[in-house]
Coordinates of C-alpha atoms in Angstrom, one line a residue:
S1 CA 0.0 0.0 0.0
A2 CA 1.0 3.6 -0.3
V3 CA 1.3 3.9 3.5
L4 CA 3.6 0.9 3.7
A5 CA 5.6 2.2 0.7
G6 CA 5.9 5.6 2.4
A7 CA 7.1 4.0 5.6
A8 CA 9.6 1.9 3.8
L9 CA 10.9 5.0 2.0
L10 CA 11.2 6.8 5.3
C11 CA 13.5 4.1 6.6
G12 CA 15.5 4.0 3.4
F13 CA 14.3 0.5 2.5
A14 CA 12.6 1.3 -0.8
P15 CA 14.2 3.9 -3.0
P16 CA 11.7 5.4 -5.5
Q17 CA 11.9 4.2 -9.1
N18 CA 11.6 6.2 -12.3
G19 CA 12.0 4.5 -15.6
G20 CA 14.3 1.9 -14.0
N21 CA 16.6 4.5 -12.5
A22 CA 16.8 4.1 -8.7
V23 CA 17.1 7.2 -6.7
A24 CA 18.8 6.8 -3.3
A25 CA 16.1 7.4 -0.6
V26 CA 16.7 10.0 2.0
N27 CA 16.8 8.5 5.5
V28 CA 14.7 11.2 7.1
S29 CA 14.1 9.4 10.4
D30 CA 15.9 7.0 12.6
K31 CA 12.9 6.6 15.0
E32 CA 10.6 4.6 12.7
P33 CA 12.0 1.1 13.5
E34 CA 11.7 1.7 17.2
Q35 CA 8.1 3.0 16.8
R36 CA 7.2 0.0 14.7
Q37 CA 8.6 -2.3 17.4
K38 CA 6.6 -0.5 20.1
K39 CA 3.4 -0.8 18.2
K40 CA 3.9 -4.5 17.7
A41 CA 4.9 -5.0 21.3
A42 CA 1.8 -3.1 22.5
K43 CA -0.5 -5.5 20.8
N44 CA 1.0 -8.4 22.6
A45 CA 2.0 -6.7 25.8
A46 CA 0.8 -9.4 28.1
V47 CA 2.9 -11.9 26.3
Q48 CA 6.0 -10.1 25.4
Q49 CA 6.7 -7.8 28.3
P50 CA 8.2 -9.6 31.3
E51 CA 7.7 -6.7 33.7
A52 CA 6.0 -3.4 33.6
E53 CA 7.8 -0.2 34.6
D54 CA 6.2 -0.2 38.0
G55 CA 7.1 -3.8 38.7
E56 CA 3.7 -5.3 38.0
R57 CA 4.0 -8.8 36.5
T58 CA 2.6 -8.8 32.9
I59 CA 3.2 -12.3 31.8
I60 CA 1.8 -15.7 33.0
D61 CA 4.3 -17.8 34.9
D62 CA 4.5 -20.9 32.9
S63 CA 7.2 -22.7 34.9
D64 CA 4.7 -25.4 35.7
V65 CA 4.2 -26.3 32.0
K66 CA 5.4 -29.9 31.2
R67 CA 5.3 -31.3 27.7
R68 CA 6.6 -34.1 25.6
A69 CA 9.2 -33.5 23.0
D70 CA 6.6 -33.8 20.2
Q71 CA 4.4 -31.1 21.7
T72 CA 5.7 -28.0 20.0
S73 CA 2.8 -25.6 20.4
L74 CA 1.5 -24.1 23.6
Q75 CA -1.5 -21.8 24.1
E76 CA -2.2 -19.8 27.3
K77 CA -5.1 -17.7 28.3
L78 CA -6.3 -15.7 31.3
I79 CA -10.1 -16.0 31.9
W80 CA -12.4 -14.4 34.5
K81 CA -15.2 -16.7 35.7
N82 CA -17.1 -17.2 38.9
E83 CA -15.3 -14.2 40.4
Y84 CA -11.9 -15.9 39.9
I85 CA -9.2 -15.2 37.4
V86 CA -7.6 -18.4 36.1
A87 CA -4.8 -19.0 33.7
L88 CA -5.0 -22.1 31.6
A89 CA -2.4 -23.6 29.2
W90 CA -3.2 -26.5 26.9
N91 CA -1.2 -29.0 25.0
V92 CA 0.6 -30.4 28.0
D93 CA 1.7 -33.9 29.0
P94 CA -0.5 -35.2 31.9
A95 CA 1.9 -38.1 32.6
Q96 CA 4.3 -35.6 34.1
Y97 CA 1.9 -34.3 36.7
G98 CA 1.1 -35.9 40.0
V99 CA -2.3 -34.2 40.5
K100 CA -5.0 -34.2 37.9
R101 CA -8.7 -33.8 37.7
E102 CA -11.4 -34.5 35.1
I103 CA -13.5 -31.3 34.4
V104 CA -16.1 -31.3 31.6
G105 CA -14.3 -34.0 29.6
K106 CA -10.8 -32.4 30.0
T107 CA -7.9 -33.5 32.0
V108 CA -6.8 -30.5 34.1
C109 CA -3.3 -30.8 35.6
Y110 CA -2.0 -28.9 38.7
G111 CA 1.6 -27.9 39.2
K112 CA 3.4 -26.8 42.4
K113 CA 1.9 -23.4 42.3
T114 CA -1.7 -24.5 41.8
V115 CA -2.0 -27.9 43.5
Q116 CA -3.8 -26.3 46.4
Y117 CA -6.7 -25.5 44.1
A118 CA -7.3 -29.1 42.8
D119 CA -10.2 -29.6 45.2
D120 CA -11.2 -26.0 45.6
Q121 CA -14.9 -25.9 44.6
A122 CA -15.0 -22.2 43.6
V123 CA -11.8 -22.4 41.5
T124 CA -13.0 -25.7 39.9
E125 CA -16.2 -24.0 38.9
A126 CA -14.3 -21.1 37.4
V127 CA -12.1 -23.6 35.4
R128 CA -15.3 -25.4 34.3
Q129 CA -16.9 -22.2 33.0
A130 CA -13.7 -21.2 31.3
I131 CA -13.4 -24.5 29.5
E132 CA -17.0 -24.4 28.4
Q133 CA -16.6 -20.8 27.1
E134 CA -13.4 -21.6 25.1
N135 CA -14.9 -24.9 23.7
G136 CA -17.5 -22.8 21.9
K137 CA -14.9 -20.7 20.1
P138 CA -13.2 -21.6 16.7
N139 CA -9.8 -21.3 18.3
G140 CA -10.8 -22.5 21.7
I141 CA -9.4 -25.3 23.9
L142 CA -9.1 -28.2 21.6
P143 CA -6.6 -30.7 23.3
Q144 CA -7.9 -32.7 26.2
E145 CA -5.1 -32.0 28.5
L146 CA -4.6 -28.6 30.3
V147 CA -2.7 -27.2 33.2
L148 CA -3.9 -24.6 35.6
L149 CA -1.1 -22.0 35.9
L150 CA -2.8 -19.4 38.1
A151 CA -5.9 -18.9 40.2
D152 CA -6.7 -15.7 42.1
G153 CA -9.8 -14.3 43.7
P154 CA -12.6 -14.0 44.5
F155 CA -12.9 -10.5 42.9
A156 CA -16.2 -8.9 43.8
G157 CA -17.7 -6.6 41.2
T158 CA -18.8 -6.5 37.6
A159 CA -16.4 -6.9 34.6
D160 CA -16.7 -3.1 34.1
E161 CA -15.7 -2.3 37.7
L162 CA -12.8 -4.8 37.6
A163 CA -11.5 -3.6 34.3
L164 CA -11.4 0.0 35.6
Q165 CA -9.9 -1.2 38.9
F166 CA -7.1 -3.2 37.2
Y167 CA -6.5 -0.3 34.8
R168 CA -6.1 2.2 37.7
E169 CA -3.8 -0.3 39.5
H170 CA -1.7 -0.8 36.4
N171 CA -2.4 -4.6 36.6
L172 CA -2.1 -5.4 33.0
L173 CA -2.2 -9.2 33.5
Y174 CA -5.6 -9.2 35.3
F175 CA -6.9 -6.4 33.0
T176 CA -6.5 -8.8 30.0
A177 CA -8.7 -11.4 31.8
V178 CA -11.7 -9.1 32.3
I179 CA -11.7 -6.5 29.5
D180 CA -13.5 -8.7 27.0
E181 CA -16.4 -9.0 29.4
A182 CA -16.7 -5.3 29.9
G183 CA -19.2 -3.0 28.1
D184 CA -18.9 -0.3 25.5
E185 CA -18.9 2.6 28.0
T186 CA -15.9 1.1 29.9
W187 CA -14.1 0.4 26.6
T188 CA -14.5 4.0 25.4
S189 CA -13.5 5.3 28.8
I190 CA -10.3 3.3 28.9
L191 CA -9.6 4.0 25.3
E192 CA -9.6 7.7 25.9
Q193 CA -7.8 7.5 29.3
S194 CA -5.0 5.3 27.9
Y195 CA -4.6 7.6 24.9
E196 CA -4.2 10.6 27.2
N197 CA -1.8 8.8 29.5
G198 CA 0.2 7.3 26.6
E199 CA -0.5 3.7 27.7
M200 CA -0.3 1.9 24.4
E201 CA -0.5 -1.6 25.9
Y202 CA -4.0 -0.9 27.4
F203 CA -5.0 1.2 24.4
A204 CA -4.2 -1.7 21.9
M205 CA -6.3 -4.2 23.9
V206 CA -9.4 -2.0 23.7
N207 CA -8.8 -0.7 20.2
D208 CA -9.9 -3.9 18.4
K209 CA -13.3 -4.0 20.1
K210 CA -16.3 -3.7 17.8
D211 CA -18.9 -1.2 18.9
S212 CA -20.5 2.0 17.4
K213 CA -19.3 4.1 20.4
I214 CA -15.8 2.7 20.0
E215 CA -15.8 3.6 16.3
V216 CA -16.8 7.2 16.9
M217 CA -14.2 7.5 19.7
K218 CA -11.4 6.0 17.5
R219 CA -12.1 8.5 14.7
E220 CA -11.9 11.4 17.2
L221 CA -8.7 10.1 18.7
A222 CA -7.2 9.6 15.2
R223 CA -7.6 13.3 14.5
R224 CA -6.3 14.2 17.9
A225 CA -3.3 11.9 17.5
A226 CA -2.4 13.7 14.3
R227 CA -2.6 17.1 16.0
D228 CA -0.8 15.9 19.1
G229 CA 2.0 14.3 17.0
K230 CA 1.4 10.9 18.7
T231 CA 2.8 8.8 15.9
E232 CA 2.3 5.4 17.5
F233 CA -1.4 6.0 18.2
F234 CA -1.9 7.6 14.8
A235 CA -0.3 4.5 13.1
I236 CA -3.0 2.3 14.7
L237 CA -5.9 4.8 14.2
S238 CA -5.3 6.3 10.8
S239 CA -7.3 3.5 9.1
E240 CA -10.4 4.9 10.8
L241 CA -10.3 8.1 8.8
T242 CA -11.7 8.9 5.4
E243 CA -9.4 10.0 2.6
E244 CA -10.6 13.6 3.0
E245 CA -9.8 13.5 6.8
L246 CA -6.4 11.9 6.1
G247 CA -5.7 14.7 3.6
A248 CA -6.5 17.3 6.2
C249 CA -4.2 15.6 8.7
A250 CA -1.4 15.6 6.1
L251 CA -1.8 19.3 5.4
E252 CA -1.6 20.1 9.1
A253 CA 1.4 17.8 9.5
Y254 CA 3.2 19.5 6.7
E255 CA 2.6 22.9 8.2
G256 CA 3.7 21.6 11.6
E257 CA 6.7 19.8 10.1
N258 CA 5.6 16.5 11.6
M259 CA 7.1 14.3 8.9
E260 CA 6.1 10.9 10.4
I261 CA 2.4 11.9 10.7
F262 CA 2.6 13.4 7.2
Y263 CA 3.9 10.1 5.6
M264 CA 1.1 8.1 7.2
A265 CA -1.6 10.6 6.1
A266 CA -0.3 11.5 2.7
T267 CA -2.4 8.8 1.0
G268 CA -5.5 11.0 1.7
L269 CA -4.2 13.9 -0.4
N270 CA -6.0 14.7 -3.6
S271 CA -3.9 15.7 -6.7
Q272 CA -4.5 19.4 -6.1
Q273 CA -3.3 19.2 -2.5
A274 CA -0.3 17.0 -3.5
D275 CA 0.6 19.5 -6.3
L276 CA 0.6 22.4 -3.8
I277 CA 2.8 20.6 -1.2
A278 CA 5.2 19.4 -3.9
E279 CA 5.6 23.0 -5.1
Q280 CA 6.1 24.3 -1.6
A281 CA 8.5 21.5 -0.6
Y282 CA 10.5 22.1 -3.8
E283 CA 10.9 25.8 -3.0
A284 CA 11.7 25.1 0.7
D285 CA 14.1 22.3 -0.2
R286 CA 12.1 19.8 1.9
T287 CA 12.8 16.9 -0.4
E288 CA 11.7 14.3 2.0
Y289 CA 8.1 15.5 1.7
I290 CA 8.1 15.3 -2.0
F291 CA 8.7 11.6 -1.9
A292 CA 5.4 11.0 -0.2
V293 CA 3.2 13.1 -2.6
I294 CA 4.6 11.9 -5.9
P295 CA 2.0 9.1 -6.4
R296 CA -0.8 11.7 -5.7
M297 CA 0.5 14.4 -8.0
S298 CA -1.0 15.3 -11.4
E299 CA 1.1 14.5 -14.5
E300 CA 1.1 18.2 -15.4
Q301 CA 2.7 19.1 -12.1
R302 CA 5.2 16.3 -12.2
S303 CA 6.3 17.4 -15.7
A304 CA 6.5 21.1 -14.6
L305 CA 8.7 20.2 -11.6
R306 CA 10.8 17.8 -13.7
E307 CA 11.7 20.6 -16.1
R308 CA 12.2 23.1 -13.3
A309 CA 14.6 20.8 -11.6
K310 CA 16.6 20.4 -14.8
K311 CA 16.8 24.1 -15.3
D312 CA 17.9 24.6 -11.6
G313 CA 20.5 21.9 -11.9
R314 CA 18.8 19.8 -9.3
D315 CA 19.3 16.5 -11.2
E316 CA 18.6 14.4 -8.2
L317 CA 15.1 15.7 -8.1
G318 CA 14.5 15.4 -11.8
Y319 CA 14.5 11.6 -11.4
L320 CA 11.6 11.8 -8.9
F321 CA 9.1 13.3 -11.3

């Protein structure tokens, strides 16, 4: 896509082509790789980050997982049921566990950290409900053997109350267990709060929820992210905007000299807007902005700037047009 091409060009990965003549791309930012990594990490925060900045544990302790050599895949999930948060992993080897129980047709194993819950009625009910919930999903718990990695509770309150509580407490691990059960008002509230606080890991978990209120909020935050220069958030939210809205963001980013936002929004420029920016960027010697608008420019403007570059002795720009 044009956005990906622009990003590649930003990083110097994809020099523009003109009639087979490659033009060396200008490396205009050394921050893009880091930002892309942060965006990817945010979407998988509960799996990839071993510890949050405030010391909160953000991954499941899977030291009790025992498998055979032929068991190469492992799935883990945190689920909130019956007022308890339980962490289950499946595709394990029950022969390596001393304590096991049969729950709704599944063999549930217990390691050193959870053996005390093997006969706990409340935790067993939470595990039963969790298994039944996952069994009804396309990518649910398919193997017969599971291990209980964590059990904590009881947590009194609704999913909405607990989601807000765990968010305020910066408890990302438990937040992941309850957020899917929360309602649209909680989702929009956390979406806005996490944007304001720059908490991408929470923002990314709510951003993929499907709801009309969420969609309205995401479009509003996309425009705000462009104005605020929050490139990581805009990278996720820009797809929510129309081409006209993206074009407006690109114009504002050009005036504000925010090149990263500009590159992500430039696909929304119409030919008249692209021609104007190309003319201004040429005169101001802001070559890096010209790269992004070339696909949107009119042939007339490209031809005019090509001839102008030749007359001005700027051969390196002549290739662009």
